[in-house]
mmCIF file of C-alpha atoms in Angstrom:
data_model
loop_
_atom_site.group_PDB
_atom_site.id
_atom_site.type_symbol
_atom_site.label_atom_id
_atom_site.label_comp_id
_atom_site.label_asym_id
_atom_site.label_seq_id
_atom_site.Cartn_x
_atom_site.Cartn_y
_atom_site.Cartn_z
ATOM 1 C CA MET A 119 52.669 -16.336 0.979
ATOM 2 C CA VAL A 120 50.778 -14.563 3.980
ATOM 3 C CA ASN A 121 48.187 -13.878 2.164
ATOM 4 C CA GLY A 122 47.644 -17.450 0.848
ATOM 5 C CA VAL A 123 47.778 -18.159 4.433
ATOM 6 C CA ILE A 124 45.283 -15.636 4.906
ATOM 7 C CA GLU A 125 42.849 -16.214 2.505
ATOM 8 C CA ARG A 126 42.440 -19.879 2.984
ATOM 9 C CA MET A 127 41.478 -19.482 6.127
ATOM 10 C CA LEU A 128 39.097 -17.588 5.572
ATOM 11 C CA LEU A 129 37.636 -19.731 2.766
ATOM 12 C CA LEU A 130 37.833 -23.126 5.558
ATOM 13 C CA ALA A 131 36.132 -20.748 7.547
ATOM 14 C CA ALA A 132 32.901 -19.559 4.347
ATOM 15 C CA VAL A 133 33.093 -23.140 4.197
ATOM 16 C CA VAL A 134 32.092 -24.458 8.015
ATOM 17 C CA PHE A 135 29.629 -21.202 8.349
ATOM 18 C CA PHE A 136 27.404 -22.465 5.811
ATOM 19 C CA ALA A 137 27.875 -25.625 6.462
ATOM 20 C CA GLU A 138 26.693 -25.845 9.713
ATOM 21 C CA GLU A 139 23.682 -23.462 8.434
ATOM 22 C CA VAL A 140 22.976 -26.797 6.304
ATOM 23 C CA VAL A 141 23.235 -28.928 8.750
ATOM 24 C CA ASP A 142 21.026 -27.462 11.449
ATOM 25 C CA GLY A 143 17.779 -27.368 8.894
ATOM 26 C CA LYS A 144 18.601 -23.439 8.741
ATOM 27 C CA SER A 145 19.050 -23.307 5.309
ATOM 28 C CA SER A 146 16.575 -24.240 2.553
ATOM 29 C CA THR A 147 19.047 -24.647 -0.372
ATOM 30 C CA VAL A 148 21.638 -26.409 -0.128
ATOM 31 C CA LEU A 149 24.886 -25.595 -1.261
ATOM 32 C CA THR A 150 28.004 -27.680 -2.352
ATOM 33 C CA GLU A 151 31.671 -27.493 -1.125
ATOM 34 C CA LYS A 152 32.785 -25.607 -4.203
ATOM 35 C CA GLU A 153 29.793 -22.997 -4.611
ATOM 36 C CA LEU A 154 30.752 -22.134 -1.000
ATOM 37 C CA LEU A 155 34.623 -21.643 -1.674
ATOM 38 C CA VAL A 156 33.011 -19.639 -5.049
ATOM 39 C CA GLU A 157 31.174 -16.997 -2.945
ATOM 40 C CA ALA A 158 33.895 -16.817 -0.474
ATOM 41 C CA LYS A 159 36.528 -16.448 -2.844
ATOM 42 C CA LEU A 160 34.434 -13.599 -4.643
ATOM 43 C CA ASN A 161 33.692 -11.904 -1.326
ATOM 44 C CA LEU A 162 37.330 -11.559 -1.238
ATOM 45 C CA ILE A 163 38.644 -10.530 -4.282
ATOM 46 C CA ASN A 164 36.235 -7.922 -5.619
ATOM 47 C CA LYS A 165 36.468 -4.903 -4.318
ATOM 48 C CA PRO A 166 33.465 -2.198 -3.695
ATOM 49 C CA ALA A 167 32.944 -0.705 -7.020
ATOM 50 C CA VAL A 168 32.285 3.457 -7.193
ATOM 51 C CA LYS A 169 30.750 2.899 -10.701
ATOM 52 C CA SER A 170 30.174 -0.380 -12.857
ATOM 53 C CA ILE A 171 30.061 -0.712 -16.597
ATOM 54 C CA GLN A 172 28.538 -3.355 -18.368
ATOM 55 C CA SER A 173 30.426 -4.546 -21.463
ATOM 56 C CA GLU A 174 28.802 -5.812 -24.667
ATOM 57 C CA ASP A 175 31.410 -8.294 -24.158
ATOM 58 C CA GLY A 176 29.923 -9.981 -20.576
ATOM 59 C CA ASP A 177 32.353 -8.337 -18.747
ATOM 60 C CA ILE A 178 31.476 -6.461 -15.739
ATOM 61 C CA ILE A 179 34.062 -3.287 -15.281
ATOM 62 C CA ASP A 180 34.003 -2.220 -11.603
ATOM 63 C CA CYS A 181 35.003 1.394 -10.974
ATOM 64 C CA VAL A 182 37.214 0.731 -7.799
ATOM 65 C CA ASP A 183 38.907 3.795 -5.442
ATOM 66 C CA VAL A 184 42.518 3.885 -6.438
ATOM 67 C CA TYR A 185 42.919 3.689 -2.385
ATOM 68 C CA LYS A 186 41.160 0.609 -2.042
ATOM 69 C CA GLN A 187 42.395 -1.891 -4.748
ATOM 70 C CA PRO A 188 43.217 -4.865 -4.301
ATOM 71 C CA ALA A 189 47.352 -4.207 -3.977
ATOM 72 C CA PHE A 190 46.994 -2.805 -0.271
ATOM 73 C CA ASP A 191 45.739 -6.377 0.709
ATOM 74 C CA HIS A 192 49.319 -7.099 0.210
ATOM 75 C CA PRO A 193 51.223 -6.613 4.189
ATOM 76 C CA GLN A 194 54.148 -4.961 3.019
ATOM 77 C CA LEU A 195 51.812 -2.846 0.908
ATOM 78 C CA LYS A 196 49.411 -1.504 3.852
ATOM 79 C CA ARG A 197 51.070 1.764 4.638
ATOM 80 C CA HIS A 198 52.367 2.322 0.863
ATOM 81 C CA THR A 199 51.513 5.667 -0.238
ATOM 82 C CA ILE A 200 50.496 5.385 -3.641
ATOM 83 C CA GLN A 201 52.548 7.535 -6.467
ATOM 84 C CA MET A 202 50.060 8.439 -9.730
ATOM 85 C CA ARG A 203 52.385 9.631 -12.370
ATOM 86 C CA PRO A 204 56.586 8.344 -12.166
ATOM 87 C CA SER A 205 59.403 10.491 -11.550
ATOM 88 C CA ASP A 206 61.028 9.896 -14.891
ATOM 89 C CA GLU A 207 58.203 9.776 -16.889
ATOM 90 C CA HIS A 208 59.935 11.221 -19.764
ATOM 91 C CA PHE A 209 61.736 7.884 -20.558
ATOM 92 C CA GLY A 210 58.556 6.016 -21.309
ATOM 93 C CA ARG A 211 57.655 8.476 -23.948
ATOM 94 C CA ARG A 212 60.126 7.371 -26.593
ATOM 95 C CA ASP A 213 60.119 5.427 -30.201
ATOM 96 C CA VAL A 214 57.042 4.138 -29.528
ATOM 97 C CA ALA A 215 56.106 4.648 -32.936
ATOM 98 C CA SER A 216 53.647 1.701 -35.299
ATOM 99 C CA SER A 217 56.200 -1.463 -36.090
ATOM 100 C CA ARG A 218 54.164 -0.450 -40.278
ATOM 101 C CA SER A 219 52.288 2.465 -40.524
ATOM 102 C CA SER A 220 49.615 0.204 -41.881
ATOM 103 C CA VAL A 221 48.954 -1.798 -38.237
ATOM 104 C CA ARG A 222 46.446 -0.263 -36.396
ATOM 105 C CA MET A 223 45.782 -0.067 -32.311
ATOM 106 C CA PRO A 224 42.521 -1.286 -30.901
ATOM 107 C CA ALA A 225 40.515 -0.051 -28.012
ATOM 108 C CA GLN A 226 39.123 -2.146 -25.484
ATOM 109 C CA VAL A 227 35.991 -3.529 -25.849
ATOM 110 C CA TRP A 228 34.188 -2.402 -22.407
ATOM 111 C CA GLN A 229 35.109 1.145 -23.569
ATOM 112 C CA ARG A 230 32.671 1.464 -26.002
ATOM 113 C CA SER A 231 29.738 1.330 -22.926
ATOM 114 C CA GLY A 232 31.393 3.830 -20.426
ATOM 115 C CA SER A 233 34.512 5.196 -18.292
ATOM 116 C CA CYS A 234 35.752 4.872 -14.898
ATOM 117 C CA PRO A 235 35.614 8.631 -13.283
ATOM 118 C CA SER A 236 38.617 10.503 -11.858
ATOM 119 C CA GLY A 237 40.357 8.760 -8.572
ATOM 120 C CA THR A 238 39.172 5.305 -9.523
ATOM 121 C CA VAL A 239 40.608 2.160 -11.568
ATOM 122 C CA PRO A 240 38.855 0.293 -13.892
ATOM 123 C CA VAL A 241 38.604 -3.591 -12.499
ATOM 124 C CA LEU A 242 38.053 -6.950 -14.554
ATOM 125 C CA ARG A 243 35.143 -8.155 -11.925
ATOM 126 C CA VAL A 244 35.931 -11.863 -11.368
ATOM 127 C CA GLN A 245 32.326 -13.580 -11.421
ATOM 128 C CA GLU A 246 31.017 -16.773 -10.722
ATOM 129 C CA HIS A 247 31.523 -18.528 -14.030
ATOM 130 C CA HIS A 248 34.743 -17.539 -14.059
ATOM 131 C CA LEU A 249 35.682 -19.406 -11.081
ATOM 132 C CA LEU A 250 33.475 -22.636 -11.761
ATOM 133 C CA ASN A 251 35.929 -22.516 -14.820
ATOM 134 C CA ALA A 252 39.196 -22.562 -12.666
ATOM 135 C CA PRO A 253 41.277 -25.752 -12.195
ATOM 136 C CA SER A 254 41.789 -24.592 -8.762
ATOM 137 C CA ILE A 255 39.262 -21.952 -6.790
ATOM 138 C CA THR A 256 42.342 -21.754 -4.284
ATOM 139 C CA ASN A 257 44.953 -20.607 -6.863
ATOM 140 C CA TYR A 258 42.783 -18.851 -9.206
ATOM 141 C CA GLY A 259 44.922 -16.099 -10.975
ATOM 142 C CA ARG A 260 47.559 -17.736 -10.934
ATOM 143 C CA LYS A 261 49.921 -19.701 -13.445
ATOM 144 C CA PRO A 262 49.602 -23.713 -12.910
ATOM 145 C CA TRP A 263 53.170 -25.034 -10.793
ATOM 146 C CA LYS A 264 55.021 -27.859 -12.841
ATOM 147 C CA GLY A 265 58.416 -27.182 -12.220
ATOM 148 C CA ILE A 266 61.170 -24.337 -14.093
ATOM 149 C CA THR A 267 63.666 -26.373 -16.583
ATOM 150 C CA LYS A 268 66.811 -25.116 -17.640
ATOM 151 C CA HIS A 269 67.720 -23.679 -21.555
ATOM 152 C CA GLU A 270 70.522 -23.000 -22.593
ATOM 153 C CA VAL A 271 70.126 -20.023 -25.031
ATOM 154 C CA ARG A 272 73.367 -19.077 -27.744
ATOM 155 C CA VAL A 273 73.719 -15.185 -27.439
ATOM 156 C CA ALA A 274 76.517 -13.636 -29.033
ATOM 157 C CA ASN A 275 79.852 -15.131 -28.236
ATOM 158 C CA GLN A 276 77.888 -16.449 -24.914
ATOM 159 C CA THR A 277 75.501 -18.734 -23.488
ATOM 160 C CA VAL A 278 72.562 -18.109 -21.008
ATOM 161 C CA ALA A 279 70.793 -20.178 -19.193
ATOM 162 C CA ALA A 280 67.020 -19.510 -19.722
ATOM 163 C CA GLY A 281 64.093 -21.475 -17.201
ATOM 164 C CA VAL A 282 61.440 -22.695 -19.238
ATOM 165 C CA GLU A 283 58.536 -23.526 -17.142
ATOM 166 C CA GLY A 284 57.470 -27.007 -17.234
ATOM 167 C CA LEU A 285 54.465 -27.814 -19.724
ATOM 168 C CA HIS A 286 55.170 -25.106 -21.674
ATOM 169 C CA ALA A 287 56.383 -23.836 -25.119
ATOM 170 C CA PHE A 288 58.321 -20.971 -25.974
ATOM 171 C CA GLY A 289 58.980 -18.828 -29.266
ATOM 172 C CA VAL A 290 61.401 -16.274 -28.166
ATOM 173 C CA LEU A 291 63.960 -13.386 -28.916
ATOM 174 C CA VAL A 292 66.348 -13.514 -25.676
ATOM 175 C CA GLY A 293 68.487 -10.560 -24.691
ATOM 176 C CA SER A 294 70.665 -10.819 -22.126
ATOM 177 C CA GLY A 295 74.516 -9.665 -21.567
ATOM 178 C CA PHE A 296 73.622 -6.253 -19.168
ATOM 179 C CA ASN A 297 72.045 -5.046 -16.753
ATOM 180 C CA TYR A 298 68.430 -3.524 -17.881
ATOM 181 C CA ILE A 299 65.876 -1.076 -16.315
ATOM 182 C CA GLY A 300 63.239 -1.404 -19.277
ATOM 183 C CA ALA A 301 61.843 -3.320 -21.982
ATOM 184 C CA LYS A 302 59.522 -2.107 -24.741
ATOM 185 C CA ALA A 303 57.973 -3.076 -28.184
ATOM 186 C CA SER A 304 54.669 -3.422 -30.180
ATOM 187 C CA ILE A 305 53.126 -6.855 -30.054
ATOM 188 C CA ASN A 306 51.150 -7.862 -32.978
ATOM 189 C CA ILE A 307 47.612 -9.210 -31.975
ATOM 190 C CA TRP A 308 45.952 -12.523 -32.762
ATOM 191 C CA ASN A 309 42.967 -14.754 -31.561
ATOM 192 C CA PRO A 310 45.104 -17.937 -31.650
ATOM 193 C CA TYR A 311 43.152 -21.176 -32.077
ATOM 194 C CA MET A 312 42.938 -23.269 -28.258
ATOM 195 C CA GLU A 313 42.662 -26.850 -27.767
ATOM 196 C CA SER A 314 41.716 -26.967 -24.514
ATOM 197 C CA ASP A 315 40.009 -24.691 -21.794
ATOM 198 C CA ASP A 316 42.803 -25.513 -19.577
ATOM 199 C CA GLU A 317 45.763 -24.378 -21.768
ATOM 200 C CA PHE A 318 46.564 -20.531 -22.358
ATOM 201 C CA THR A 319 48.393 -18.933 -25.095
ATOM 202 C CA SER A 320 50.079 -15.594 -25.408
ATOM 203 C CA GLY A 321 52.145 -12.720 -26.705
ATOM 204 C CA GLN A 322 53.974 -10.463 -24.640
ATOM 205 C CA ILE A 323 57.096 -9.356 -23.173
ATOM 206 C CA TRP A 324 59.367 -11.170 -19.943
ATOM 207 C CA LEU A 325 61.570 -9.019 -17.736
ATOM 208 C CA THR A 326 63.574 -11.829 -15.265
ATOM 209 C CA ASN A 327 66.184 -11.472 -12.588
ATOM 210 C CA GLY A 328 67.452 -14.438 -10.838
ATOM 211 C CA GLU A 329 68.342 -17.920 -10.715
ATOM 212 C CA TYR A 330 66.557 -19.818 -14.075
ATOM 213 C CA ASN A 331 64.364 -22.100 -11.579
ATOM 214 C CA ASN A 332 63.944 -19.105 -8.299
ATOM 215 C CA SER A 333 63.298 -15.606 -10.171
ATOM 216 C CA ASP A 334 61.798 -12.855 -10.471
ATOM 217 C CA SER A 335 59.698 -12.131 -13.111
ATOM 218 C CA ILE A 336 57.354 -9.459 -14.836
ATOM 219 C CA GLU A 337 55.928 -10.339 -18.096
ATOM 220 C CA VAL A 338 53.185 -8.018 -20.603
ATOM 221 C CA GLY A 339 51.128 -9.003 -23.177
ATOM 222 C CA TRP A 340 47.901 -10.174 -24.701
ATOM 223 C CA MET A 341 46.698 -13.730 -23.630
ATOM 224 C CA VAL A 342 43.730 -16.104 -24.700
ATOM 225 C CA ASN A 343 43.252 -18.089 -20.798
ATOM 226 C CA PRO A 344 39.745 -19.056 -20.752
ATOM 227 C CA SER A 345 40.402 -20.817 -16.886
ATOM 228 C CA VAL A 346 41.210 -17.024 -15.577
ATOM 229 C CA PHE A 347 38.887 -15.419 -18.225
ATOM 230 C CA GLY A 348 36.008 -17.561 -19.010
ATOM 231 C CA ASP A 349 36.407 -17.297 -22.370
ATOM 232 C CA ARG A 350 38.588 -17.279 -25.787
ATOM 233 C CA ARG A 351 39.168 -14.133 -26.624
ATOM 234 C CA ALA A 352 42.791 -12.226 -26.704
ATOM 235 C CA ARG A 353 42.963 -9.976 -23.568
ATOM 236 C CA LEU A 354 45.677 -7.397 -22.272
ATOM 237 C CA PHE A 355 47.569 -9.330 -19.318
ATOM 238 C CA VAL A 356 50.036 -7.989 -16.622
ATOM 239 C CA TYR A 357 51.799 -11.144 -14.605
ATOM 240 C CA TRP A 358 54.375 -10.913 -11.729
ATOM 241 C CA THR A 359 56.425 -13.605 -9.562
ATOM 242 C CA ALA A 360 59.324 -13.168 -6.590
ATOM 243 C CA ASP A 361 60.096 -17.233 -7.080
ATOM 244 C CA SER A 362 59.016 -18.397 -10.514
ATOM 245 C CA GLY A 363 55.247 -18.381 -10.133
ATOM 246 C CA LYS A 364 56.147 -21.227 -6.781
ATOM 247 C CA THR A 365 54.239 -19.100 -4.115
ATOM 248 C CA THR A 366 54.210 -16.049 -4.844
ATOM 249 C CA GLY A 367 52.251 -13.824 -7.863
ATOM 250 C CA CYS A 368 49.667 -13.883 -10.250
ATOM 251 C CA PHE A 369 48.320 -12.227 -13.621
ATOM 252 C CA ASN A 370 46.548 -8.573 -13.315
ATOM 253 C CA LEU A 371 45.215 -7.593 -10.234
ATOM 254 C CA LEU A 372 43.842 -11.060 -9.025
ATOM 255 C CA CYS A 373 46.452 -10.990 -5.797
ATOM 256 C CA ALA A 374 47.749 -8.194 -4.306
ATOM 257 C CA GLY A 375 50.535 -6.617 -5.838
ATOM 258 C CA PHE A 376 50.500 -4.243 -9.037
ATOM 259 C CA VAL A 377 48.945 -0.781 -8.125
ATOM 260 C CA GLN A 378 47.024 0.842 -10.711
ATOM 261 C CA THR A 379 46.775 4.027 -11.293
ATOM 262 C CA SER A 380 45.045 4.581 -14.586
ATOM 263 C CA SER A 381 41.702 5.316 -14.855
ATOM 264 C CA GLU A 382 41.270 4.466 -18.928
ATOM 265 C CA ILE A 383 42.768 0.578 -19.068
ATOM 266 C CA ALA A 384 41.579 -2.200 -17.356
ATOM 267 C CA LEU A 385 43.852 -5.129 -17.568
ATOM 268 C CA GLY A 386 42.326 -8.314 -18.541
ATOM 269 C CA GLY A 387 40.394 -6.233 -20.820
ATOM 270 C CA SER A 388 39.270 -7.927 -24.524
ATOM 271 C CA PHE A 389 40.177 -6.411 -27.425
ATOM 272 C CA SER A 390 37.609 -4.707 -29.732
ATOM 273 C CA ALA A 391 39.799 -6.031 -32.760
ATOM 274 C CA VAL A 392 42.055 -8.777 -33.455
ATOM 275 C CA SER A 393 44.995 -9.450 -36.552
ATOM 276 C CA ILE A 394 43.401 -11.235 -39.459
ATOM 277 C CA TYR A 395 45.037 -13.699 -41.748
ATOM 278 C CA ASP A 396 46.098 -11.956 -45.276
ATOM 279 C CA GLY A 397 43.819 -9.219 -43.458
ATOM 280 C CA PRO A 398 44.245 -6.033 -41.123
ATOM 281 C CA GLN A 399 46.450 -6.352 -38.879
ATOM 282 C CA TYR A 400 46.671 -4.706 -35.420
ATOM 283 C CA GLU A 401 48.702 -4.107 -32.143
ATOM 284 C CA PHE A 402 49.613 -2.400 -28.795
ATOM 285 C CA SER A 403 52.721 -0.744 -27.410
ATOM 286 C CA VAL A 404 54.110 -1.292 -23.787
ATOM 287 C CA ASN A 405 57.073 -0.516 -22.378
ATOM 288 C CA VAL A 406 58.116 -1.447 -18.901
ATOM 289 C CA TRP A 407 60.999 0.364 -16.946
ATOM 290 C CA MET A 408 62.269 1.467 -13.561
ATOM 291 C CA ASP A 409 62.043 4.681 -11.278
ATOM 292 C CA LEU A 410 65.470 5.004 -10.650
ATOM 293 C CA ASP A 411 64.144 7.684 -8.173
ATOM 294 C CA ASN A 412 62.041 3.600 -5.832
ATOM 295 C CA GLY A 413 63.146 0.790 -7.600
ATOM 296 C CA ARG A 414 59.119 0.687 -8.968
ATOM 297 C CA TRP A 415 58.800 -0.998 -12.452
ATOM 298 C CA TRP A 416 56.060 1.114 -14.222
ATOM 299 C CA LEU A 417 53.827 -0.157 -17.438
ATOM 300 C CA MET A 418 52.884 2.555 -20.191
ATOM 301 C CA TYR A 419 50.186 1.297 -22.549
ATOM 302 C CA GLY A 420 50.097 2.936 -25.552
ATOM 303 C CA ASP A 421 51.823 6.420 -26.358
ATOM 304 C CA ASP A 422 50.973 7.492 -22.790
ATOM 305 C CA VAL A 423 48.827 6.388 -20.414
ATOM 306 C CA THR A 424 50.960 5.281 -17.311
ATOM 307 C CA VAL A 425 48.798 2.325 -15.979
ATOM 308 C CA GLY A 426 50.969 1.677 -12.667
ATOM 309 C CA TYR A 427 53.460 0.009 -10.984
ATOM 310 C CA TRP A 428 55.036 -3.132 -9.628
ATOM 311 C CA PRO A 429 56.579 -1.630 -6.033
ATOM 312 C CA ALA A 430 59.825 -2.778 -5.793
ATOM 313 C CA SER A 431 59.415 -4.038 -1.956
ATOM 314 C CA LEU A 432 57.811 -7.655 -4.175
ATOM 315 C CA PHE A 433 61.127 -8.412 -5.845
ATOM 316 C CA ARG A 434 64.905 -9.094 -4.943
ATOM 317 C CA GLY A 435 66.594 -9.039 -8.223
ATOM 318 C CA LEU A 436 64.028 -7.191 -9.913
ATOM 319 C CA SER A 437 64.560 -4.160 -7.312
ATOM 320 C CA LYS A 438 68.138 -3.780 -8.614
ATOM 321 C CA THR A 439 67.638 -4.383 -12.626
ATOM 322 C CA ALA A 440 66.612 -6.925 -14.740
ATOM 323 C CA THR A 441 69.247 -9.250 -16.165
ATOM 324 C CA LEU A 442 67.089 -11.033 -19.321
ATOM 325 C CA VAL A 443 63.944 -9.667 -21.378
ATOM 326 C CA VAL A 444 62.529 -11.608 -23.574
ATOM 327 C CA PHE A 445 60.370 -11.183 -26.232
ATOM 328 C CA GLY A 446 57.488 -13.653 -27.789
ATOM 329 C CA GLY A 447 54.834 -16.079 -27.279
ATOM 330 C CA ASP A 448 54.375 -19.028 -24.891
ATOM 331 C CA VAL A 449 52.251 -22.211 -24.776
ATOM 332 C CA TYR A 450 51.151 -23.955 -21.843
ATOM 333 C CA SER A 451 49.090 -27.254 -22.122
ATOM 334 C CA PRO A 452 49.177 -30.020 -18.936
ATOM 335 C CA ARG A 453 49.392 -32.064 -22.554
ATOM 336 C CA MET A 454 52.668 -30.578 -23.662
ATOM 337 C CA LYS A 455 55.116 -33.651 -23.165
ATOM 338 C CA GLN A 456 52.587 -36.219 -24.210
ATOM 339 C CA SER A 457 51.210 -37.292 -27.417
ATOM 340 C CA PRO A 458 49.027 -36.647 -29.286
ATOM 341 C CA HIS A 459 50.255 -32.742 -29.131
ATOM 342 C CA THR A 460 48.391 -30.201 -28.342
ATOM 343 C CA ALA A 461 46.690 -28.232 -31.079
ATOM 344 C CA THR A 462 46.691 -25.152 -29.482
ATOM 345 C CA ALA A 463 48.373 -22.489 -31.430
ATOM 346 C CA MET A 464 51.069 -20.200 -30.646
ATOM 347 C CA GLY A 465 51.091 -16.547 -32.066
ATOM 348 C CA SER A 466 48.574 -16.685 -35.543
ATOM 349 C CA GLY A 467 49.001 -19.668 -36.109
ATOM 350 C CA SER A 468 51.152 -19.709 -38.589
ATOM 351 C CA PHE A 469 55.302 -20.660 -38.648
ATOM 352 C CA SER A 470 57.306 -17.626 -38.347
ATOM 353 C CA SER A 471 58.581 -18.018 -41.991
ATOM 354 C CA GLU A 472 55.450 -16.840 -43.244
ATOM 355 C CA HIS A 473 55.899 -13.413 -42.223
ATOM 356 C CA PHE A 474 54.121 -10.417 -42.603
ATOM 357 C CA GLY A 475 50.564 -10.297 -42.415
ATOM 358 C CA ARG A 476 50.519 -14.099 -42.012
ATOM 359 C CA ALA A 477 52.931 -14.747 -38.608
ATOM 360 C CA ALA A 478 52.621 -12.658 -34.951
ATOM 361 C CA PHE A 479 55.318 -10.726 -34.863
ATOM 362 C CA ILE A 480 57.057 -8.284 -32.247
ATOM 363 C CA GLY A 481 57.896 -5.032 -33.160
ATOM 364 C CA LYS A 482 60.599 -2.415 -32.513
ATOM 365 C CA PRO A 483 61.891 -4.877 -29.489
ATOM 366 C CA ARG A 484 63.478 -2.483 -27.617
ATOM 367 C CA ILE A 485 65.736 -2.816 -24.181
ATOM 368 C CA LYS A 486 67.013 0.413 -21.870
ATOM 369 C CA ASP A 487 69.908 0.323 -19.482
ATOM 370 C CA TYR A 488 71.727 2.531 -17.420
ATOM 371 C CA SER A 489 72.613 5.053 -20.420
ATOM 372 C CA GLY A 490 69.367 5.768 -20.239
ATOM 373 C CA GLU A 491 68.440 5.202 -23.676
ATOM 374 C CA TYR A 492 65.876 2.451 -25.598
ATOM 375 C CA LYS A 493 67.932 0.644 -28.195
ATOM 376 C CA TYR A 494 67.873 -2.978 -30.330
ATOM 377 C CA PRO A 495 68.361 -5.793 -28.066
ATOM 378 C CA TYR A 496 72.101 -6.535 -28.262
ATOM 379 C CA PRO A 497 73.623 -9.085 -28.118
ATOM 380 C CA PHE A 498 70.557 -11.771 -28.772
ATOM 381 C CA GLY A 499 69.000 -14.848 -29.465
ATOM 382 C CA THR A 500 66.310 -16.784 -30.669
ATOM 383 C CA LEU A 501 64.889 -19.967 -29.167
ATOM 384 C CA SER A 502 62.201 -22.590 -29.882
ATOM 385 C CA THR A 503 61.631 -25.480 -27.704
ATOM 386 C CA GLN A 504 59.394 -26.903 -29.689
ATOM 387 C CA THR A 505 60.711 -26.468 -33.202
ATOM 388 C CA SER A 506 58.401 -28.857 -35.145
ATOM 389 C CA CYS A 507 55.501 -27.203 -33.632
ATOM 390 C CA TYR A 508 56.206 -23.408 -32.992
ATOM 391 C CA SER A 509 58.850 -21.819 -34.684
ATOM 392 C CA ALA A 510 61.022 -18.209 -34.080
ATOM 393 C CA GLU A 511 62.938 -16.240 -36.376
ATOM 394 C CA ASN A 512 64.576 -12.328 -36.706
ATOM 395 C CA TYR A 513 63.627 -11.726 -40.369
ATOM 396 C CA ALA A 514 63.718 -7.843 -42.715
ATOM 397 C CA ASP A 515 61.880 -7.657 -45.246
ATOM 398 C CA ILE A 516 64.765 -5.527 -46.703
ATOM 399 C CA LEU A 517 68.463 -5.907 -46.015
ATOM 400 C CA TRP A 518 70.086 -4.113 -43.736
ATOM 401 C CA THR A 519 66.859 -2.774 -42.190
ATOM 402 C CA GLU A 520 65.649 -3.543 -38.618
ATOM 403 C CA PRO A 521 63.872 -6.661 -38.467
ATOM 404 C CA LEU A 522 60.566 -8.148 -36.857
ATOM 405 C CA PHE A 523 60.724 -10.620 -34.913
ATOM 406 C CA TYR A 524 58.404 -13.582 -36.073
ATOM 407 C CA TYR A 525 56.661 -16.466 -33.938
ATOM 408 C CA GLY A 526 54.068 -18.914 -34.101
ATOM 409 C CA GLY A 527 52.565 -22.351 -34.945
ATOM 410 C CA PRO A 528 49.972 -24.333 -35.351
ATOM 411 C CA GLY A 529 50.868 -27.292 -32.266
ATOM 412 C CA ARG A 530 49.717 -30.866 -33.464
ATOM 413 C CA SER A 531 47.635 -29.156 -36.373
ATOM 414 C CA ASN A 532 51.363 -29.974 -38.333
ATOM 415 C CA PRO A 533 51.867 -33.279 -38.505
ATOM 416 C CA TYR A 534 55.637 -33.508 -37.543
ATOM 417 C CA CYS A 535 54.485 -32.230 -34.238
ATOM 418 C CA GLN A 536 54.832 -34.743 -31.695
#
């Protein structure tokens, strides 16, 4: 919150400064208020680069000194000592095999054009068009706050209160009933249809702790989000909040918080390939677990890339444990509760009942408790908040084998979706 106040003051100062120049006739170019805000925001959010990489997809990746990354703008991290590797790294390397032998893991597009040197981290540069496409420049990089709705999910012999963000639809697998210190899965990648640039759709993992309407949350997965990334490509993302998104948190490195340590993976980077209906399937594995020595939540990508961590000081409940782990899909739309319903798709755009090669899936979902072992989430329940638009199903091709969790749907393209 302190960061937000400082940022607004700096943005206001920039507007006043440039406006005075125009009034006094010292500038030959008259800038609109929005252009002034964009310029000030770009100066705040982008850090000096040791090296910059022009990616073939239009992205620019800045290789930023690891000690000068955005995380250290956070008031609680000013004197933070960066930890380059997790204390219990061996726990992050178990059972990360692909969901099926035919499923492949793509590279990030920017990696074809170069690499960042040791001692730097790859940061997706925010460009002018990103901000001009955003509904709010001041709140760029945050989720739109539309309140939280309580949904009750039946998990084994208990009912769990899950918070569903306003104007969101979910198709998810929910694990609850214990204290969790880790979660991981293989996430099938798609590039679903988007009806409007002010919407987003994702496939992901959530770890949360707290009341359904005021909780800590960590999220990891792929996302199509034009208002943040300026296009409709599927991209790797992370997200955090300490109050259900009311005043804290953001995507990727768009605010101070997540501490990146890897020079290999760019948060927000697009994928070189996505799954095709009845065609090749692609996925990536992610693992989020707590370092019990200091309460930091580490992110591992693929088999062995430790991307970075969320410091314990960002959170309240999550500084100790997660109480809810969720796997699946999310669609946000300002028109979610209007008629007609949005046609933005979840997952592949196919209902979960179409199964492998057609519906999006989460493979090998695992939770980690204080035993230190990764386990299939049990007890668990499935939840679809708009069943005529999007669905969720745990399904195994062969009886008594581990299922894949399928989710998704076409939105309004299904005539029964209202």
